[in-house]
Tab-separated table of C-alpha atoms and ligand atoms in Angstrom:
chain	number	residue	atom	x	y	z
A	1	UNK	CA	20.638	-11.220	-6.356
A	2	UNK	CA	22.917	-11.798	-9.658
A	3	UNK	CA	25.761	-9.857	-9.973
A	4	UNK	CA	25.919	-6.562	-11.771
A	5	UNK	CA	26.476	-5.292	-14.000
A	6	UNK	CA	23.794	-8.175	-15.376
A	7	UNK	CA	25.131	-9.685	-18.844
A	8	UNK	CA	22.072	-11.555	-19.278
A	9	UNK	CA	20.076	-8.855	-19.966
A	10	UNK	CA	19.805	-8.090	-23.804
A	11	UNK	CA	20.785	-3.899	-24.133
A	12	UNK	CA	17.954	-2.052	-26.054
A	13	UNK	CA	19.405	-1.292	-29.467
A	14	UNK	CA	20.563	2.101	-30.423
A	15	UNK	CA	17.639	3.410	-31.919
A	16	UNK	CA	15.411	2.455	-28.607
A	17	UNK	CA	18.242	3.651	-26.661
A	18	UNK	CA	18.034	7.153	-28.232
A	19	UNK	CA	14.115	7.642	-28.067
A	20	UNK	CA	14.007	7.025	-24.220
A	21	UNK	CA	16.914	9.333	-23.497
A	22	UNK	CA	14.995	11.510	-25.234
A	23	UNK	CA	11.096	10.946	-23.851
A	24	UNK	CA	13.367	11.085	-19.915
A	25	UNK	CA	14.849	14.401	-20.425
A	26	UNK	CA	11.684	15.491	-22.517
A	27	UNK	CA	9.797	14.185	-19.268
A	28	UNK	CA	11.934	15.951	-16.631
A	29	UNK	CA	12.428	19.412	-18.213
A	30	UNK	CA	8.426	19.826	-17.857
A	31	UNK	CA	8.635	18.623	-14.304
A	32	UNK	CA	10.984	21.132	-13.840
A	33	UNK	CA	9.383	23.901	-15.129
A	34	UNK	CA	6.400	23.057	-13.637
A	35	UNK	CA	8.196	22.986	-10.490
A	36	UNK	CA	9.544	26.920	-11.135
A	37	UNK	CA	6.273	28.273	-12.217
A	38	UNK	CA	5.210	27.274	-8.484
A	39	UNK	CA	7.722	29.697	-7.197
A	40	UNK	CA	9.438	28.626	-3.944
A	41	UNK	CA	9.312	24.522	-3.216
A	42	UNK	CA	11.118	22.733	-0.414
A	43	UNK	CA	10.652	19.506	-2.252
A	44	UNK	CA	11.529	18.510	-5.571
A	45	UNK	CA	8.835	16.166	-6.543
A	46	UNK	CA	10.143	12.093	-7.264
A	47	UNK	CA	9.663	11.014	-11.175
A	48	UNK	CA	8.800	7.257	-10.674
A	49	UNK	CA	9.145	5.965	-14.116
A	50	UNK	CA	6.604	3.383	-14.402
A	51	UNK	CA	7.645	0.048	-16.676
A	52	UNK	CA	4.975	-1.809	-16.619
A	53	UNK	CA	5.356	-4.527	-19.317
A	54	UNK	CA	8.605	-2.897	-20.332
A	55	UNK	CA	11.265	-4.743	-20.554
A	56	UNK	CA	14.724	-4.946	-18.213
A	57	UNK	CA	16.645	-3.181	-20.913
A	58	UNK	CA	14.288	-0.245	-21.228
A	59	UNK	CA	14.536	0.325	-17.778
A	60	UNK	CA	18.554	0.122	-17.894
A	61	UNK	CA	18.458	2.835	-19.914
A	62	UNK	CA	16.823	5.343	-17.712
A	63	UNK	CA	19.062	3.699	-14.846
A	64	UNK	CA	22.146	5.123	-17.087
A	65	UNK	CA	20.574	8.465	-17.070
A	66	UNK	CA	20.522	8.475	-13.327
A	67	UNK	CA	16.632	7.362	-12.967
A	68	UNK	CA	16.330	5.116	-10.029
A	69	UNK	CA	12.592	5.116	-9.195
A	70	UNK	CA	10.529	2.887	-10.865
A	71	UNK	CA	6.923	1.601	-10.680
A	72	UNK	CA	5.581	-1.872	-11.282
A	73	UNK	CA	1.917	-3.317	-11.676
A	74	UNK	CA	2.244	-6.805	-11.509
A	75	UNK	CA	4.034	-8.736	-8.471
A	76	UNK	CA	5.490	-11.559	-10.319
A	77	UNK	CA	6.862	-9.298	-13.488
A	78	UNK	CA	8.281	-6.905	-10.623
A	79	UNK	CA	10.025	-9.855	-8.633
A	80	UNK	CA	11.607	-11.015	-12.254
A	81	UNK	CA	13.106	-7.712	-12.604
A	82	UNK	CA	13.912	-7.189	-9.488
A	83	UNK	CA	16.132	-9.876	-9.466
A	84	UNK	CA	18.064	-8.976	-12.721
A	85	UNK	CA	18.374	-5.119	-12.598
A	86	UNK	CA	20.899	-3.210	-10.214
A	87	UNK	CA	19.769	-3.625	-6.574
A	88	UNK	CA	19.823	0.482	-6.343
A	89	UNK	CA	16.792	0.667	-8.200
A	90	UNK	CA	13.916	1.712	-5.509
A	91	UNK	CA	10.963	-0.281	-6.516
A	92	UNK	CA	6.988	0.940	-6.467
A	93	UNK	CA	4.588	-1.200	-6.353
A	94	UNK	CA	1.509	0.217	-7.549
A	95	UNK	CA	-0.940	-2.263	-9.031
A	96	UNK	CA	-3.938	-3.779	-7.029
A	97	UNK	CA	-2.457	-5.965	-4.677
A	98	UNK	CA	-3.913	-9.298	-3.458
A	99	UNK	CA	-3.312	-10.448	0.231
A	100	UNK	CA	-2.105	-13.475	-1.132
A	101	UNK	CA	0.953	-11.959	-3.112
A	102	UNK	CA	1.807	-9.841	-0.477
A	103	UNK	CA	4.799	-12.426	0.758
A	104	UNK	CA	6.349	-12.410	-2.762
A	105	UNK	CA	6.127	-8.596	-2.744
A	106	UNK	CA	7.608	-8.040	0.466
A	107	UNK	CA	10.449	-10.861	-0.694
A	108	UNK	CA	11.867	-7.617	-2.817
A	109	UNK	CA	14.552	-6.643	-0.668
A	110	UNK	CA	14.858	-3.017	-2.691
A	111	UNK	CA	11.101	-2.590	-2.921
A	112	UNK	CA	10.729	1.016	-1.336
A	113	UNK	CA	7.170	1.970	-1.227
A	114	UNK	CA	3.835	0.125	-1.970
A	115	UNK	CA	1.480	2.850	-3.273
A	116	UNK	CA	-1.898	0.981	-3.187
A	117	UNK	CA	-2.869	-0.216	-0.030
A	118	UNK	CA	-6.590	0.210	0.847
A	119	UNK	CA	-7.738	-2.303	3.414
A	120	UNK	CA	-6.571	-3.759	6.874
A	121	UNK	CA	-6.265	-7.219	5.147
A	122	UNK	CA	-3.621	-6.010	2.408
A	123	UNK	CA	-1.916	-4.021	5.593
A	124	UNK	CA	-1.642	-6.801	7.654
A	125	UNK	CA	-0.507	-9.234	5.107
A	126	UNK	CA	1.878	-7.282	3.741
A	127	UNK	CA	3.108	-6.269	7.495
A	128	UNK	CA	2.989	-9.945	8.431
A	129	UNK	CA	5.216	-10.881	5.089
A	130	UNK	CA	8.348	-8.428	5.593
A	131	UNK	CA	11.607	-9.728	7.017
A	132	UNK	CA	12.082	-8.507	10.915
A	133	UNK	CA	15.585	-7.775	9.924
A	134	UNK	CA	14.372	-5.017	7.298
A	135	UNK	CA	16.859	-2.187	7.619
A	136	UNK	CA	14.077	0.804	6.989
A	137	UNK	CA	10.589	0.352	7.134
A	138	UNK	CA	8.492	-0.028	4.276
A	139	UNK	CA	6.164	2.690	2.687
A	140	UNK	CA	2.736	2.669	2.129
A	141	UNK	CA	0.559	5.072	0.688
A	142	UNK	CA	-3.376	4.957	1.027
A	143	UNK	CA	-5.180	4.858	-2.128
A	144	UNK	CA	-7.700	7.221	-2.455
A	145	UNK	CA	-10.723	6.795	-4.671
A	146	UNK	CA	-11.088	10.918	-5.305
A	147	UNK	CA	-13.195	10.282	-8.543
A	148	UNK	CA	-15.924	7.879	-6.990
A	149	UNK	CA	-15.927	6.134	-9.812
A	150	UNK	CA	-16.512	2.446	-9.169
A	151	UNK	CA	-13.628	0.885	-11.418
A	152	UNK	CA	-11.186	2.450	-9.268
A	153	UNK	CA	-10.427	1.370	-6.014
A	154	UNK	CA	-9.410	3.164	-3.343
A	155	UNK	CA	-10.842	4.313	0.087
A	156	UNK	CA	-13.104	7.330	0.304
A	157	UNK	CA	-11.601	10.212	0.257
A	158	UNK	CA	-11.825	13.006	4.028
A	159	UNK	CA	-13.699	16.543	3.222
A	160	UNK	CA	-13.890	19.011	5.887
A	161	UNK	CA	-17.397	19.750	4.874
A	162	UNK	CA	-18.669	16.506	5.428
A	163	UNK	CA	-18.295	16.431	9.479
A	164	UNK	CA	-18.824	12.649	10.508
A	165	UNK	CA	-21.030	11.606	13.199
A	166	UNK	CA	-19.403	12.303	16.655
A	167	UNK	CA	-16.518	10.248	17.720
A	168	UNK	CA	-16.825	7.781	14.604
A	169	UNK	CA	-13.502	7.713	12.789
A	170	UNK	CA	-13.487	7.413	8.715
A	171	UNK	CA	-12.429	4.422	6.872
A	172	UNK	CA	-9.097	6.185	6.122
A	173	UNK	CA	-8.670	7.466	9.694
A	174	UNK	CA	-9.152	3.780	10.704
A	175	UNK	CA	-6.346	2.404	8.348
A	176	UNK	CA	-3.755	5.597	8.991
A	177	UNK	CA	-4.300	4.717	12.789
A	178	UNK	CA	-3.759	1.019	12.419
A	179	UNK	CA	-0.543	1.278	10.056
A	180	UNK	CA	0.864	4.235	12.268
A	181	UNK	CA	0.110	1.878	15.740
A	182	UNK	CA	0.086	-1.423	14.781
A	183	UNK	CA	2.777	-1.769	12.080
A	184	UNK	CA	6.331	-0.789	13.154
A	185	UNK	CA	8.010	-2.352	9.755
A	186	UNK	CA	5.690	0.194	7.846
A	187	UNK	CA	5.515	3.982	7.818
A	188	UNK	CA	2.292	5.743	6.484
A	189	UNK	CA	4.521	8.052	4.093
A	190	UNK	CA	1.196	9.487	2.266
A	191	UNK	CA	-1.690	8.692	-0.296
A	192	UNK	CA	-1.778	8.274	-3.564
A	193	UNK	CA	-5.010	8.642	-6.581
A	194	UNK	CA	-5.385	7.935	-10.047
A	195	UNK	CA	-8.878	10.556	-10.490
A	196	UNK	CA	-10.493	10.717	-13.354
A	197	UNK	CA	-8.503	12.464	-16.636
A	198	UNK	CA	-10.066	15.880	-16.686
A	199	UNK	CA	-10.558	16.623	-20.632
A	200	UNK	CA	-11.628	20.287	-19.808
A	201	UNK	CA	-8.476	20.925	-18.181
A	202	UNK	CA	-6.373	21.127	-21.198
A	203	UNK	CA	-9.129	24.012	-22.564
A	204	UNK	CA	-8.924	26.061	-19.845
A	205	UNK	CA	-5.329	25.764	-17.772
A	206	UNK	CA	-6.364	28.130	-14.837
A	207	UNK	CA	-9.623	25.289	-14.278
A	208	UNK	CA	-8.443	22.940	-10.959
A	209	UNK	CA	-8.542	19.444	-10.969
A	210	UNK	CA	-11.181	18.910	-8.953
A	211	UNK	CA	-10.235	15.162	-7.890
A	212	UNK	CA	-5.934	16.354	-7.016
A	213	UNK	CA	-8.079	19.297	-4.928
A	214	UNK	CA	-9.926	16.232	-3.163
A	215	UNK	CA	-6.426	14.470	-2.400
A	216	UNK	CA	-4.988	17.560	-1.371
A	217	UNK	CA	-7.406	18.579	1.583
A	218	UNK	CA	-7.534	14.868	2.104
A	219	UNK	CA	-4.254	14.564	3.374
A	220	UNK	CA	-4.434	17.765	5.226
A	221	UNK	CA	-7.363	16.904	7.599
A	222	UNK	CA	-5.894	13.320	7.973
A	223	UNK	CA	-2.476	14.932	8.804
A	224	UNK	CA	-3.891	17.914	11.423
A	225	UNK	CA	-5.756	14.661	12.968
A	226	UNK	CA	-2.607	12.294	13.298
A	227	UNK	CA	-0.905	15.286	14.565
A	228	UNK	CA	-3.491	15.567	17.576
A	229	UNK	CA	-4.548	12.579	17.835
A	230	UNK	CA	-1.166	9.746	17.516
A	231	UNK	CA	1.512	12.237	18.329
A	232	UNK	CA	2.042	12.341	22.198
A	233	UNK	CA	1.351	8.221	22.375
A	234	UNK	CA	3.360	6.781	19.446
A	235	UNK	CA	5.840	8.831	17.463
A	236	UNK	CA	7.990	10.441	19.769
A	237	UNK	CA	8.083	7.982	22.196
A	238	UNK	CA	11.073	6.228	20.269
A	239	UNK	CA	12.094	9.009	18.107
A	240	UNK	CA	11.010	7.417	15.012
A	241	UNK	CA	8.649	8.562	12.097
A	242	UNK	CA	5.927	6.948	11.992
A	243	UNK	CA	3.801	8.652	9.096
A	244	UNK	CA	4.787	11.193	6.585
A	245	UNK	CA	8.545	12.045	4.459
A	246	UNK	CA	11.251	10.305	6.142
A	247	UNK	CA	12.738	14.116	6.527
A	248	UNK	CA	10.112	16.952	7.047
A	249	UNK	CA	7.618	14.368	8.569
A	250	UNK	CA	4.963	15.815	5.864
A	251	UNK	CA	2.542	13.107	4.656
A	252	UNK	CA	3.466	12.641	0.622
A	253	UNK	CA	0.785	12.594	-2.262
A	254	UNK	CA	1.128	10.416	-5.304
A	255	UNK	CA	-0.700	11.920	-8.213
A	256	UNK	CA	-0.124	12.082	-11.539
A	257	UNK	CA	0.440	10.204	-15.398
A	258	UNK	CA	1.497	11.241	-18.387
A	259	UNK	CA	-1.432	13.038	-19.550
A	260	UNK	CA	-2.025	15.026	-16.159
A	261	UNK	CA	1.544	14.943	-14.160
A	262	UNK	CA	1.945	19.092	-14.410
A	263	UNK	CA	-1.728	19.529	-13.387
A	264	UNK	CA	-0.929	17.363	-10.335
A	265	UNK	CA	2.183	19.375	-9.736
A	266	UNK	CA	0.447	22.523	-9.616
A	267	UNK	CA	-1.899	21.070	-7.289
A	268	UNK	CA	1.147	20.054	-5.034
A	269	UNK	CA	1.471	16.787	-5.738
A	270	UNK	CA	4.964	15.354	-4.522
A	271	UNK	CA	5.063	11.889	-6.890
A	272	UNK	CA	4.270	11.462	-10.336
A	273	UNK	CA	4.305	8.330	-11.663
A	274	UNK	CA	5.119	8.754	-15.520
A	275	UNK	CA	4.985	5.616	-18.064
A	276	UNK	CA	3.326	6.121	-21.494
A	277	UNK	CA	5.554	9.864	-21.329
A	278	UNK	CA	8.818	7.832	-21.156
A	279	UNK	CA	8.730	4.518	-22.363
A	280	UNK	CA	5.374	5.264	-25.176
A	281	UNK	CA	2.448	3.269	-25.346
A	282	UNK	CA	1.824	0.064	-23.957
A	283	UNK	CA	0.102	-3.098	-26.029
A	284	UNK	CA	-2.779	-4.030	-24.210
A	285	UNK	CA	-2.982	-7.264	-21.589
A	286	UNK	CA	-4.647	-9.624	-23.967
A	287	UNK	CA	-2.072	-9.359	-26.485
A	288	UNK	CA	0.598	-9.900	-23.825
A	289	UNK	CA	-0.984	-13.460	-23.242
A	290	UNK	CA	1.962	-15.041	-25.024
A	291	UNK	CA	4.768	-17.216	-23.713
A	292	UNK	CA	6.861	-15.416	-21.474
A	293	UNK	CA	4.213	-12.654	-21.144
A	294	UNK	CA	4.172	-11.199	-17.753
A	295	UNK	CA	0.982	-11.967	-16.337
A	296	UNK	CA	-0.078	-12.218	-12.894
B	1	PLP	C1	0.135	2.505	-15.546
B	1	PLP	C2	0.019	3.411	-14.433
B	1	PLP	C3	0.626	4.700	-14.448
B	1	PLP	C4	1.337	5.257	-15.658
B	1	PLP	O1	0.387	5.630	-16.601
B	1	PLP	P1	0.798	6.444	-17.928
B	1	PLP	O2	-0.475	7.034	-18.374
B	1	PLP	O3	1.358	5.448	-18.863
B	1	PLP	O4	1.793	7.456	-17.524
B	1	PLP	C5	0.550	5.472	-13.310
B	1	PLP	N1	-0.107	5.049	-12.211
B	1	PLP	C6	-0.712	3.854	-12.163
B	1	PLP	C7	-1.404	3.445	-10.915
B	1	PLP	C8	-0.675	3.006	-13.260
B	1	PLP	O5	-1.294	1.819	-13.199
């Protein structure tokens, strides 16, 4: 880890400096009020400010402003920052991850939560990859394909409709289990979804977003069923959470983007992860494929 503060890293200039003070506060003063016009909260929902193909100075800028969650796509461009910006900085990772980078990931000694884990393979990888002198375990979220749609991944998501066959758990009840029994250097902290950008929604406000409903009553049936199911064997044998907010013990959902963060909020989600909204648009991959382009 370099020391800080980092001279190496090039500050944006003051124009660029400006606009992203501005797109933050722009950014949090709608969380906020969507926030109040839910009434009563317990939790103020995390901002993770995602900087994907952003540079380090970009992100220094919202670090200024007291930002410290930030979300990453790519393992390799997220390592590379990692190791230049301040060590405070709680890390995201929330691209598709491949078993096989899984080792580099976990090398990230400030990476805080990985929010896209959906199979055993990734899980155990990832498990098998973290240092056994890791102060706080690491936290996962499930991924939760809520739209169906087949360019997403994801596991499918629980509906209390749909009883399953008797004594067959779910694909998701399979994973939560494993995580929660099998790896103490992770804790199940919630699920996350993209869902499919709801056009109509903008039309008609008062209209639900029919894929945050889907993550919302997923994590409640998956949380009454942990509750009966894990409690009296596992978590309070050693006094130690082993699903759900490191405080309250409630499992978190990660929903959310710049064109659809307040309509997550209102469905209760408790992470958005905002990039376009702060840091504007993004080129695209292929014209990234330059020298020193991040790709991974
Ligand atoms: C890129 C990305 C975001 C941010 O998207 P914006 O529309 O730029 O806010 C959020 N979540 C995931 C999983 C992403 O890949």
């Amino acid at each position: 880890m370099s020391t800080w503060p980092n001279s190496e890293i090039q500050k944006a200039t003051p124009e660029r400096t400006a606009e992203i003070r501005e797109s933050l506060t722009e950014i949090r003063g709608r969380v906020s009020r969507a926030v109040e016009a839910l009434g009563s909260v317990s939790n103020i929902p995390k901002l993770v400010a995602v900087s994907k193909y952003k540079p380090s100075a970009d992100i220094l800028v919202c670090y200024e402003l007291g930002q410290r969650d930030f979300g990453e796509n790519y393992v390799q461009e997220l390592v590379d920052k990692a190791k230049e910006l301040p060590i405070e900085i709680q890390w995201h990772f929330i691209g598709t991850l491949q078993s096989n980078k899984a080792k580099l990931l976990a090398s990230i000694p400030n990476l805080h939560t990985v929010q896209t884990i959906s199979s055993e393979k990734t899980v155990n990888a990832l498990h098998k990859a973290l240092p056994s002198d890791r102060i706080a375990p690491l936290n996962v979220l499930v991924q939760i394909n809520t739209s169906g749609e087949d360019a997403k991944s994801g596991i499918q998501p629980l509906a209390s409709s749909s009883s399953s066959s008797l004594g067959q758990l779910s694909d998701l009840q399979r994973l939560a289990k494993h995580i929660v029994m099998s790896c103490p250097k992770l804790r199940l902290q919630g699920l996350m979804t993209i869902g499919a950008l709801d056009l109509s929604l903008s039309a008609n406000e008062t209209e639900k977003n029919a894929d945050f409903e889907r993550l919302t009553e997923t994590r409640d049936i998956l949380e009454r069923w942990l509750q009966a199911e894990l409690v009296p064997e596992e978590a309070d044998k050693n006094q130690v959470r082993r699903w759900g907010d490191e405080s309250t013990g409630k499992l978190l959902l990660s929903m959310g983007m710049s064109s659809d963060f307040e309509a997550a909020l209102k469905a209760g989600s408790d992470i958005v992860r905002v990039g376009t909204g702060i840091f504007g648009s993004r080129k695209t991959r292929d014209k990234l494929k330059e020298p020193g382009a991040p790709v991974s």
